[in-house]
Tab-separated table of C-alpha atoms and ligand atoms in Angstrom:
chain	number	residue	atom	x	y	z
S	285	UNK	CA	44.927	20.723	-7.984
S	286	UNK	CA	42.182	20.881	-10.566
S	287	UNK	CA	43.327	20.226	-14.064
S	288	UNK	CA	40.863	20.986	-16.787
S	289	UNK	CA	39.187	18.058	-18.422
S	290	UNK	CA	40.468	17.473	-21.904
S	291	UNK	CA	36.959	16.684	-23.046
S	292	UNK	CA	35.026	18.944	-25.318
S	293	UNK	CA	32.017	19.183	-23.040
S	294	UNK	CA	30.719	22.592	-22.063
S	295	UNK	CA	29.534	21.758	-18.585
S	296	UNK	CA	29.412	25.391	-17.436
S	297	UNK	CA	26.911	26.292	-20.151
S	298	UNK	CA	24.804	23.207	-19.452
S	299	UNK	CA	24.749	24.002	-15.732
S	300	UNK	CA	22.988	27.278	-16.509
S	301	UNK	CA	19.998	25.216	-17.670
S	302	UNK	CA	19.512	24.031	-14.070
S	303	UNK	CA	18.284	26.911	-11.862
S	304	UNK	CA	18.765	24.959	-8.636
S	305	UNK	CA	22.484	24.535	-9.266
S	306	UNK	CA	23.038	28.222	-8.483
S	307	UNK	CA	21.283	27.939	-5.113
S	308	UNK	CA	23.147	28.117	-1.823
S	309	UNK	CA	22.634	25.801	1.134
S	310	UNK	CA	23.871	26.793	4.594
S	311	UNK	CA	25.390	29.828	2.858
S	312	UNK	CA	27.574	27.641	0.613
S	313	UNK	CA	27.169	26.989	-3.104
S	314	UNK	CA	25.188	23.808	-3.590
S	315	UNK	CA	27.260	20.819	-4.679
S	316	UNK	CA	24.645	18.277	-5.661
S	317	UNK	CA	26.047	14.745	-5.698
S	318	UNK	CA	22.840	12.825	-4.985
S	319	UNK	CA	21.715	12.216	-8.538
S	320	UNK	CA	21.165	8.503	-8.023
S	321	UNK	CA	18.435	9.502	-5.612
S	322	UNK	CA	16.840	12.079	-7.841
S	323	UNK	CA	18.107	14.377	-10.570
S	324	UNK	CA	17.683	18.130	-10.932
S	325	UNK	CA	15.429	19.602	-13.617
S	326	UNK	CA	16.486	21.864	-16.473
S	327	UNK	CA	14.478	24.970	-17.320
S	328	UNK	CA	13.424	23.216	-20.560
S	329	UNK	CA	11.396	20.798	-18.427
S	330	UNK	CA	10.186	23.410	-15.933
S	331	UNK	CA	9.063	25.717	-18.753
S	332	UNK	CA	7.274	22.906	-20.581
S	333	UNK	CA	5.225	22.152	-17.481
S	334	UNK	CA	4.587	25.869	-16.922
S	335	UNK	CA	3.357	26.266	-20.523
S	336	UNK	CA	1.168	23.215	-20.175
S	337	UNK	CA	-0.679	24.701	-17.195
S	338	UNK	CA	-0.844	28.185	-18.697
S	339	UNK	CA	-2.097	27.216	-22.133
S	340	UNK	CA	-3.051	23.574	-22.502
S	341	UNK	CA	-4.351	22.086	-19.257
S	342	UNK	CA	-7.174	19.675	-19.949
S	343	UNK	CA	-8.004	16.023	-19.517
S	344	UNK	CA	-6.813	13.681	-22.231
S	345	UNK	CA	-8.400	11.025	-24.449
S	346	UNK	CA	-11.859	12.207	-23.418
S	347	UNK	CA	-13.015	15.558	-24.680
S	348	UNK	CA	-13.104	16.526	-28.289
S	349	UNK	CA	-12.644	20.194	-27.430
S	350	UNK	CA	-9.561	22.105	-28.523
S	351	UNK	CA	-7.539	21.918	-25.298
S	352	UNK	CA	-8.240	18.256	-24.740
S	353	UNK	CA	-7.032	17.475	-28.230
S	354	UNK	CA	-3.901	19.570	-27.684
S	355	UNK	CA	-3.135	17.848	-24.387
S	356	UNK	CA	-3.784	14.411	-25.889
S	357	UNK	CA	-1.509	15.175	-28.837
S	358	UNK	CA	1.262	16.375	-26.496
S	359	UNK	CA	0.902	13.272	-24.340
S	360	UNK	CA	1.033	10.922	-27.310
S	361	UNK	CA	4.009	12.833	-28.741
S	362	UNK	CA	5.807	12.237	-25.432
S	363	UNK	CA	5.010	8.542	-25.719
S	364	UNK	CA	6.727	8.496	-29.117
S	365	UNK	CA	9.704	10.381	-27.655
S	366	UNK	CA	10.065	7.640	-25.047
S	367	UNK	CA	9.670	4.984	-27.738
S	368	UNK	CA	12.491	6.484	-29.791
S	369	UNK	CA	14.635	7.105	-26.718
S	370	UNK	CA	14.805	3.395	-25.866
S	371	UNK	CA	14.259	2.218	-29.470
S	372	UNK	CA	11.027	0.346	-28.824
S	373	UNK	CA	9.340	-1.086	-31.915
S	374	UNK	CA	5.950	0.532	-31.291
S	375	UNK	CA	4.585	3.381	-29.189
S	376	UNK	CA	1.875	1.133	-27.707
S	377	UNK	CA	4.668	-0.775	-25.950
S	378	UNK	CA	5.242	2.302	-23.743
S	379	UNK	CA	3.045	2.291	-20.618
S	380	UNK	CA	3.064	5.356	-18.381
S	381	UNK	CA	3.193	4.539	-14.686
S	382	UNK	CA	4.264	6.413	-11.554
S	383	UNK	CA	7.826	5.159	-11.589
S	384	UNK	CA	10.115	2.148	-11.521
S	385	UNK	CA	8.424	0.835	-8.394
S	386	UNK	CA	4.963	0.866	-9.916
S	387	UNK	CA	6.225	-0.618	-13.187
S	388	UNK	CA	7.764	-3.593	-11.361
S	389	UNK	CA	4.640	-4.076	-9.253
S	390	UNK	CA	2.541	-4.004	-12.417
S	391	UNK	CA	4.628	-6.740	-14.037
S	392	UNK	CA	4.825	-8.781	-10.824
S	393	UNK	CA	1.057	-8.708	-10.508
S	394	UNK	CA	-0.002	-8.970	-14.114
S	395	UNK	CA	2.668	-11.272	-15.544
S	396	UNK	CA	2.370	-13.173	-12.271
S	397	UNK	CA	-1.336	-13.748	-12.912
S	398	UNK	CA	-0.610	-14.804	-16.485
S	399	UNK	CA	2.283	-17.150	-16.068
S	400	UNK	CA	3.554	-17.873	-12.534
S	401	UNK	CA	2.490	-21.095	-10.879
S	402	UNK	CA	3.403	-23.116	-7.811
S	403	UNK	CA	7.034	-24.242	-7.955
S	404	UNK	CA	8.044	-21.759	-10.659
S	405	UNK	CA	11.238	-19.822	-10.057
S	406	UNK	CA	12.015	-16.121	-10.278
S	407	UNK	CA	15.639	-15.001	-10.376
S	408	UNK	CA	16.822	-11.657	-8.999
S	409	UNK	CA	20.256	-10.573	-7.759
S	410	UNK	CA	21.873	-9.598	-4.486
S	411	UNK	CA	22.329	-6.015	-5.697
S	412	UNK	CA	18.670	-5.238	-6.376
S	413	UNK	CA	16.855	-2.189	-5.058
S	414	UNK	CA	14.076	-3.085	-2.612
S	415	UNK	CA	11.559	-2.264	-5.324
S	416	UNK	CA	13.025	-5.082	-7.437
S	417	UNK	CA	12.912	-7.506	-4.493
S	418	UNK	CA	9.717	-7.009	-2.529
S	419	UNK	CA	7.169	-7.223	-5.401
S	420	UNK	CA	8.721	-10.596	-6.378
S	421	UNK	CA	8.596	-11.824	-2.784
S	422	UNK	CA	4.922	-10.849	-2.680
S	423	UNK	CA	4.320	-12.683	-5.961
S	424	UNK	CA	6.163	-15.766	-4.713
S	425	UNK	CA	4.066	-15.779	-1.550
S	426	UNK	CA	0.865	-15.472	-3.594
S	427	UNK	CA	1.747	-18.207	-6.078
S	428	UNK	CA	4.000	-20.444	-3.956
S	429	UNK	CA	6.814	-19.710	-6.369
S	430	UNK	CA	10.504	-19.679	-5.412
S	431	UNK	CA	12.821	-16.668	-5.387
S	432	UNK	CA	16.447	-17.306	-6.386
S	433	UNK	CA	19.197	-14.765	-5.832
S	434	UNK	CA	22.345	-14.358	-7.949
S	435	UNK	CA	25.280	-13.584	-5.643
S	436	UNK	CA	27.671	-10.653	-6.013
S	437	UNK	CA	31.477	-10.926	-5.771
S	438	UNK	CA	33.766	-8.710	-3.688
S	439	UNK	CA	34.080	-6.179	-6.502
S	440	UNK	CA	30.319	-5.865	-6.711
S	441	UNK	CA	29.915	-7.825	-9.928
S	442	UNK	CA	27.299	-10.484	-10.519
S	443	UNK	CA	28.650	-14.024	-10.309
S	444	UNK	CA	27.691	-15.056	-13.802
S	445	UNK	CA	28.553	-18.745	-13.315
S	446	UNK	CA	26.156	-18.838	-10.398
S	447	UNK	CA	23.562	-17.107	-12.527
S	448	UNK	CA	23.855	-19.793	-15.191
S	449	UNK	CA	23.527	-22.478	-12.526
S	450	UNK	CA	20.371	-20.885	-11.163
S	451	UNK	CA	18.642	-20.919	-14.542
S	452	UNK	CA	16.527	-24.051	-14.862
S	453	UNK	CA	13.478	-25.167	-16.767
S	454	UNK	CA	11.454	-23.848	-13.861
S	455	UNK	CA	12.792	-20.310	-14.241
S	456	UNK	CA	9.949	-18.148	-15.519
S	457	UNK	CA	11.294	-14.668	-14.992
S	458	UNK	CA	14.591	-12.904	-14.358
S	459	UNK	CA	14.528	-9.384	-12.877
S	460	UNK	CA	17.894	-7.635	-12.853
S	461	UNK	CA	19.089	-4.082	-12.516
S	462	UNK	CA	21.020	-2.616	-15.451
S	463	UNK	CA	23.157	-0.434	-13.160
S	464	UNK	CA	23.382	-0.844	-9.387
S	465	UNK	CA	22.245	2.308	-7.583
S	466	UNK	CA	24.603	1.491	-4.692
S	467	UNK	CA	27.701	0.054	-6.385
S	468	UNK	CA	27.556	1.638	-9.822
S	469	UNK	CA	28.137	-1.779	-11.416
S	470	UNK	CA	26.972	-1.970	-15.025
S	471	UNK	CA	25.607	-5.478	-15.443
S	472	UNK	CA	26.043	-7.490	-18.665
S	473	UNK	CA	22.307	-7.369	-19.335
S	474	UNK	CA	22.546	-8.525	-22.925
S	475	UNK	CA	24.215	-11.755	-21.827
S	476	UNK	CA	21.817	-12.103	-18.890
S	477	UNK	CA	18.875	-11.800	-21.267
S	478	UNK	CA	20.288	-14.212	-23.845
S	479	UNK	CA	20.940	-16.880	-21.213
S	480	UNK	CA	17.433	-16.478	-19.767
S	481	UNK	CA	15.862	-16.702	-23.200
S	482	UNK	CA	17.709	-19.972	-23.864
S	483	UNK	CA	15.719	-21.322	-20.916
S	484	UNK	CA	12.472	-19.776	-22.086
S	485	UNK	CA	12.355	-17.221	-19.255
S	486	UNK	CA	11.353	-13.587	-19.735
S	487	UNK	CA	13.528	-10.767	-18.413
S	488	UNK	CA	12.681	-7.498	-16.714
S	489	UNK	CA	15.493	-4.951	-16.599
S	490	UNK	CA	15.404	-2.267	-13.907
S	491	UNK	CA	16.690	0.743	-15.839
S	492	UNK	CA	16.234	3.376	-13.116
S	493	UNK	CA	19.979	4.079	-13.003
S	494	UNK	CA	20.918	3.370	-16.610
S	495	UNK	CA	18.616	5.609	-18.621
S	496	UNK	CA	20.294	8.856	-17.416
S	497	UNK	CA	23.784	7.562	-18.181
S	498	UNK	CA	23.917	5.322	-21.240
S	499	UNK	CA	22.015	4.775	-24.468
S	500	UNK	CA	19.463	2.000	-24.035
S	501	UNK	CA	18.200	-0.018	-26.982
S	502	UNK	CA	15.525	-2.415	-25.779
S	503	UNK	CA	15.405	-4.177	-29.138
S	504	UNK	CA	19.164	-4.728	-29.347
S	505	UNK	CA	19.032	-6.051	-25.772
S	506	UNK	CA	15.919	-8.075	-26.588
S	507	UNK	CA	14.547	-7.080	-23.151
S	508	UNK	CA	11.013	-8.287	-22.480
S	509	UNK	CA	10.349	-5.537	-19.947
S	510	UNK	CA	12.423	-2.416	-19.293
S	511	UNK	CA	11.410	0.017	-16.569
S	512	UNK	CA	12.585	3.425	-15.374
S	513	UNK	CA	11.596	6.539	-13.417
S	514	UNK	CA	11.282	10.012	-14.891
S	515	UNK	CA	12.655	11.821	-11.853
S	516	UNK	CA	16.103	10.232	-12.187
S	517	UNK	CA	16.397	11.349	-15.798
S	518	UNK	CA	15.744	15.087	-15.269
S	519	UNK	CA	11.942	14.747	-15.530
S	520	UNK	CA	9.308	15.340	-12.827
S	521	UNK	CA	8.489	12.937	-10.003
S	522	UNK	CA	5.449	10.707	-10.232
S	523	UNK	CA	6.023	9.586	-13.788
S	524	UNK	CA	7.776	6.495	-15.053
S	525	UNK	CA	7.805	4.030	-17.892
S	526	UNK	CA	7.091	0.380	-18.360
S	527	UNK	CA	8.297	-0.878	-21.712
S	528	UNK	CA	6.991	-4.323	-22.591
S	529	UNK	CA	6.954	-6.361	-25.762
S	530	UNK	CA	3.508	-5.933	-27.328
S	531	UNK	CA	2.860	-9.676	-27.406
S	532	UNK	CA	3.436	-10.005	-23.669
S	533	UNK	CA	1.471	-6.899	-22.733
S	534	UNK	CA	-1.451	-8.030	-24.858
S	535	UNK	CA	-1.561	-11.400	-23.127
S	536	UNK	CA	-1.301	-9.929	-19.617
S	537	UNK	CA	-4.411	-9.052	-17.581
S	538	UNK	CA	-4.948	-5.456	-16.435
S	539	UNK	CA	-3.421	-4.280	-13.172
S	540	UNK	CA	-5.724	-1.426	-12.162
S	541	UNK	CA	-9.385	-1.139	-13.164
S	542	UNK	CA	-11.140	2.130	-13.898
S	543	UNK	CA	-11.652	4.754	-16.549
S	544	UNK	CA	-9.663	4.756	-19.804
S	545	UNK	CA	-8.600	1.106	-19.500
S	546	UNK	CA	-11.973	-0.201	-20.744
S	547	UNK	CA	-13.561	-0.385	-24.147
S	548	UNK	CA	-17.078	-1.013	-22.789
S	549	UNK	CA	-18.608	-1.503	-19.361
S	550	UNK	CA	-21.853	-3.165	-18.385
S	551	UNK	CA	-22.612	-4.807	-15.052
S	552	UNK	CA	-22.605	-8.159	-16.814
S	553	UNK	CA	-19.338	-7.830	-18.694
S	554	UNK	CA	-16.546	-5.318	-19.171
S	555	UNK	CA	-14.176	-5.485	-22.089
S	556	UNK	CA	-10.734	-3.979	-21.882
S	557	UNK	CA	-9.090	-1.366	-24.013
S	558	UNK	CA	-6.058	-2.107	-26.162
S	559	UNK	CA	-2.498	-1.535	-24.987
S	560	UNK	CA	-1.160	0.845	-23.803
S	561	UNK	CA	-4.501	2.073	-22.420
S	562	UNK	CA	-5.367	-1.278	-20.821
S	563	UNK	CA	-2.629	-0.520	-18.285
S	564	UNK	CA	-3.360	3.188	-17.841
S	565	UNK	CA	-6.495	3.343	-15.708
S	566	UNK	CA	-7.634	6.774	-14.599
S	567	UNK	CA	-6.475	10.261	-15.494
S	568	UNK	CA	-2.769	10.094	-16.229
S	569	UNK	CA	-0.031	12.377	-14.883
S	570	UNK	CA	-0.329	14.586	-17.964
S	571	UNK	CA	2.196	17.269	-17.051
S	572	UNK	CA	4.584	14.595	-15.830
S	573	UNK	CA	4.379	12.765	-19.146
S	574	UNK	CA	4.874	15.944	-21.159
S	575	UNK	CA	7.717	16.923	-18.816
S	576	UNK	CA	9.306	13.506	-19.345
S	577	UNK	CA	9.155	14.026	-23.095
S	578	UNK	CA	10.889	17.397	-22.682
S	579	UNK	CA	13.544	15.850	-20.421
S	580	UNK	CA	14.380	13.071	-22.875
S	581	UNK	CA	14.589	15.551	-25.732
S	582	UNK	CA	16.936	17.615	-23.594
S	583	UNK	CA	19.138	14.567	-22.960
S	584	UNK	CA	19.084	13.823	-26.697
S	585	UNK	CA	20.230	17.362	-27.440
S	586	UNK	CA	23.369	16.770	-25.356
S	587	UNK	CA	23.826	13.153	-26.397
S	588	UNK	CA	24.310	10.162	-24.129
S	589	UNK	CA	27.734	9.448	-25.620
S	590	UNK	CA	28.994	12.871	-24.554
S	591	UNK	CA	27.277	12.488	-21.194
S	592	UNK	CA	28.850	9.065	-20.674
S	593	UNK	CA	32.311	10.342	-21.537
S	594	UNK	CA	32.107	13.299	-19.165
S	595	UNK	CA	30.761	11.147	-16.345
S	596	UNK	CA	33.442	8.537	-16.921
S	597	UNK	CA	36.046	11.273	-16.604
S	598	UNK	CA	34.449	12.480	-13.354
S	599	UNK	CA	34.247	8.939	-11.977
S	600	UNK	CA	37.955	8.367	-12.600
S	601	UNK	CA	38.833	11.750	-11.149
S	602	UNK	CA	36.721	11.226	-8.010
S	603	UNK	CA	37.945	7.659	-7.455
S	604	UNK	CA	41.554	8.790	-7.652
S	605	UNK	CA	40.927	11.767	-5.376
S	606	UNK	CA	39.310	9.533	-2.751
S	607	UNK	CA	42.235	7.128	-2.889
S	608	UNK	CA	44.670	10.029	-2.534
S	609	UNK	CA	42.747	11.351	0.486
S	610	UNK	CA	43.187	7.993	2.261
S	611	UNK	CA	41.048	6.360	4.927
S	612	UNK	CA	38.502	5.505	2.261
S	613	UNK	CA	37.094	2.085	1.441
S	614	UNK	CA	35.257	2.121	-1.850
S	615	UNK	CA	32.440	-0.408	-2.042
S	616	UNK	CA	31.844	-1.385	-5.638
S	617	UNK	CA	34.960	-1.728	-7.764
S	618	UNK	CA	33.498	-3.434	-10.819
S	619	UNK	CA	35.369	-3.188	-14.116
S	620	UNK	CA	32.252	-1.782	-15.777
S	621	UNK	CA	31.056	1.057	-13.624
S	622	UNK	CA	28.807	4.081	-13.889
S	623	UNK	CA	29.292	7.332	-11.976
S	624	UNK	CA	28.210	6.097	-8.548
S	625	UNK	CA	30.712	5.835	-5.695
S	626	UNK	CA	29.810	4.201	-2.399
S	627	UNK	CA	32.420	4.455	0.311
S	628	UNK	CA	33.219	4.227	3.994
S	629	UNK	CA	35.357	6.934	5.585
S	630	UNK	CA	37.792	6.465	8.474
S	631	UNK	CA	39.632	8.967	10.607
S	632	UNK	CA	42.671	8.414	12.833
S	633	UNK	CA	40.427	6.878	15.498
S	634	UNK	CA	38.600	4.516	13.193
S	635	UNK	CA	35.493	4.270	11.050
S	636	UNK	CA	33.216	7.308	10.879
S	637	UNK	CA	29.501	6.621	10.609
S	638	UNK	CA	28.146	7.610	7.183
S	639	UNK	CA	25.409	9.696	8.827
S	640	UNK	CA	28.050	11.846	10.530
S	641	UNK	CA	29.856	12.240	7.219
S	642	UNK	CA	26.622	13.226	5.478
S	643	UNK	CA	25.701	15.816	8.099
S	644	UNK	CA	29.091	17.494	8.044
S	645	UNK	CA	29.202	17.515	4.244
S	646	UNK	CA	25.738	19.062	4.187
S	647	UNK	CA	27.056	21.949	6.278
S	648	UNK	CA	29.620	22.507	3.533
S	649	UNK	CA	26.891	22.606	0.902
S	650	UNK	CA	27.698	19.121	-0.371
S	651	UNK	CA	24.688	16.822	-0.839
S	652	UNK	CA	25.521	13.114	-0.841
S	653	UNK	CA	23.330	10.263	0.300
S	654	UNK	CA	24.072	8.164	3.332
S	655	UNK	CA	22.206	5.044	4.358
S	656	UNK	CA	21.380	1.670	2.866
S	657	UNK	CA	20.150	3.103	-0.457
S	658	UNK	CA	17.134	0.740	-0.444
S	659	UNK	CA	19.562	-2.185	-0.802
S	660	UNK	CA	19.689	-3.721	2.667
S	661	UNK	CA	20.648	-7.232	1.456
S	662	UNK	CA	23.596	-5.696	-0.393
S	663	UNK	CA	24.712	-3.848	2.766
S	664	UNK	CA	24.649	-7.194	4.558
S	665	UNK	CA	26.698	-8.765	1.728
S	666	UNK	CA	29.421	-6.153	2.252
S	667	UNK	CA	29.143	-6.211	6.042
S	668	UNK	CA	28.239	-2.540	6.478
S	669	UNK	CA	25.075	-0.933	7.867
S	670	UNK	CA	25.230	1.992	5.476
S	671	UNK	CA	27.548	3.765	3.061
S	672	UNK	CA	28.254	7.290	1.886
S	673	UNK	CA	27.289	7.582	-1.769
S	674	UNK	CA	28.230	10.249	-4.255
S	675	UNK	CA	26.296	9.804	-7.492
S	676	UNK	CA	27.258	12.077	-10.352
S	677	UNK	CA	25.334	13.575	-13.238
S	678	UNK	CA	26.617	15.202	-16.418
S	679	UNK	CA	26.271	18.656	-14.819
S	680	UNK	CA	28.778	17.860	-12.105
S	681	UNK	CA	32.338	19.159	-12.326
S	682	UNK	CA	35.839	18.325	-11.138
S	683	UNK	CA	35.688	21.449	-8.964
S	684	UNK	CA	32.666	19.993	-7.167
S	685	UNK	CA	34.584	16.755	-6.545
S	686	UNK	CA	37.413	18.866	-5.089
S	687	UNK	CA	34.910	20.536	-2.746
S	688	UNK	CA	33.638	17.143	-1.598
S	689	UNK	CA	37.188	15.872	-1.000
S	690	UNK	CA	38.064	19.000	1.044
S	691	UNK	CA	34.904	18.495	3.115
S	692	UNK	CA	35.782	14.821	3.678
S	693	UNK	CA	39.234	15.920	4.849
S	694	UNK	CA	37.517	18.205	7.364
S	695	UNK	CA	35.427	15.291	8.609
S	696	UNK	CA	38.575	13.211	9.112
S	697	UNK	CA	40.174	16.056	11.142
S	698	UNK	CA	37.077	16.295	13.331
S	699	UNK	CA	37.257	12.554	13.991
S	700	UNK	CA	41.037	12.422	14.435
B	199	PLP	C1	15.440	4.619	-7.647
B	199	PLP	C2	15.469	3.200	-8.013
B	199	PLP	C3	14.313	2.416	-7.997
B	199	PLP	C4	12.986	2.933	-7.521
B	199	PLP	O1	12.560	4.023	-8.272
B	199	PLP	P1	11.312	4.901	-7.815
B	199	PLP	O2	11.429	6.113	-8.639
B	199	PLP	O3	11.464	5.173	-6.341
B	199	PLP	O4	10.094	4.091	-8.112
B	199	PLP	C5	14.419	1.110	-8.395
B	199	PLP	N1	15.582	0.593	-8.812
B	199	PLP	C6	16.716	1.312	-8.854
B	199	PLP	C7	17.979	0.685	-9.350
B	199	PLP	C8	16.698	2.638	-8.443
B	199	PLP	O5	17.822	3.342	-8.471
């Protein structure tokens, strides 16, 4: 049933860059469709980290010995790679953090200290990941501010009229995901940002799901903050990025205190370092940062346009195959959609719990995610406790989709 993609995209060659993709699980070839959860790493990233520990390991920004200078230069080169990748104006606007979660907590704390007062309003949406909900709830509790939530329609799109209605003179900050990790919806972030700016509010965009799939230009978007995790874009875990406009970052107080974030310390008075260092207390995740640089260069070498095209092809192919299989309810049918498919499966005797689906697929070597995907309010919105979610990366193939569909057919037979 597989017809070759007409696209000029050499997925088989690219797959060879990812050692784990030739592993077997339960004696079956691994079909990895859990990329929204974390991505696999190419040898270019693994080898960069290996080289770092074999030949360069040293602390950064401290010693003036050879290795320390090498490590510092590699780290700062990675910062410039990130800058170029998202088209930031300056490299000091790139803050290294542990991931999306830490980046949002940093902004919630630090921007919160700077500019959120009693009665101010913060706008999020019903499709946010818990890490773009809870830090704002904590901030609202601390400052007696008010959290407003943009609703989502039945297709999983933001209700933009409602969004406009929620924006008032009291709105200080809007925090919205670029792409929903559960629904795949690509939100109109440019319009969201423009509308917020008309009201004088700043906007944080959660880019955890967008950076691996589409070209991001923070200046074209005019985003005030843009955050993402390395591990979802083929880089190591424990490293992530907070982009912030220099003016904002300079005005914001530090988040963590410690080494590297100071310019001088006495017991009477400590003065803080300049950005980005003001927000990078302590020894950074050096190999993670260098690995992130290698990952972004790897993505650049393929090109996000080519990646987007291939993934769009896979998304269409998988959506059609699921519809052909039958007994499938797809949750998230937005017009603008990335390669994430949440669904509920039914057999002849009714709905099958996503956990059962996930377990049986795992036995077939197929890794999907089942659960609430850290979006419990969104599950409630769609009236389900959990979904099955296949999230695709550029290294996935139509053959792998076929394998998943065959495995889902098996599940339906078992629950007939
Ligand atoms: C994964 C994810 C996060 C959290 O990222 P961490 O790497 O766990 O910090 C936040 N938002 C979205 C949309 C995500 O997909």
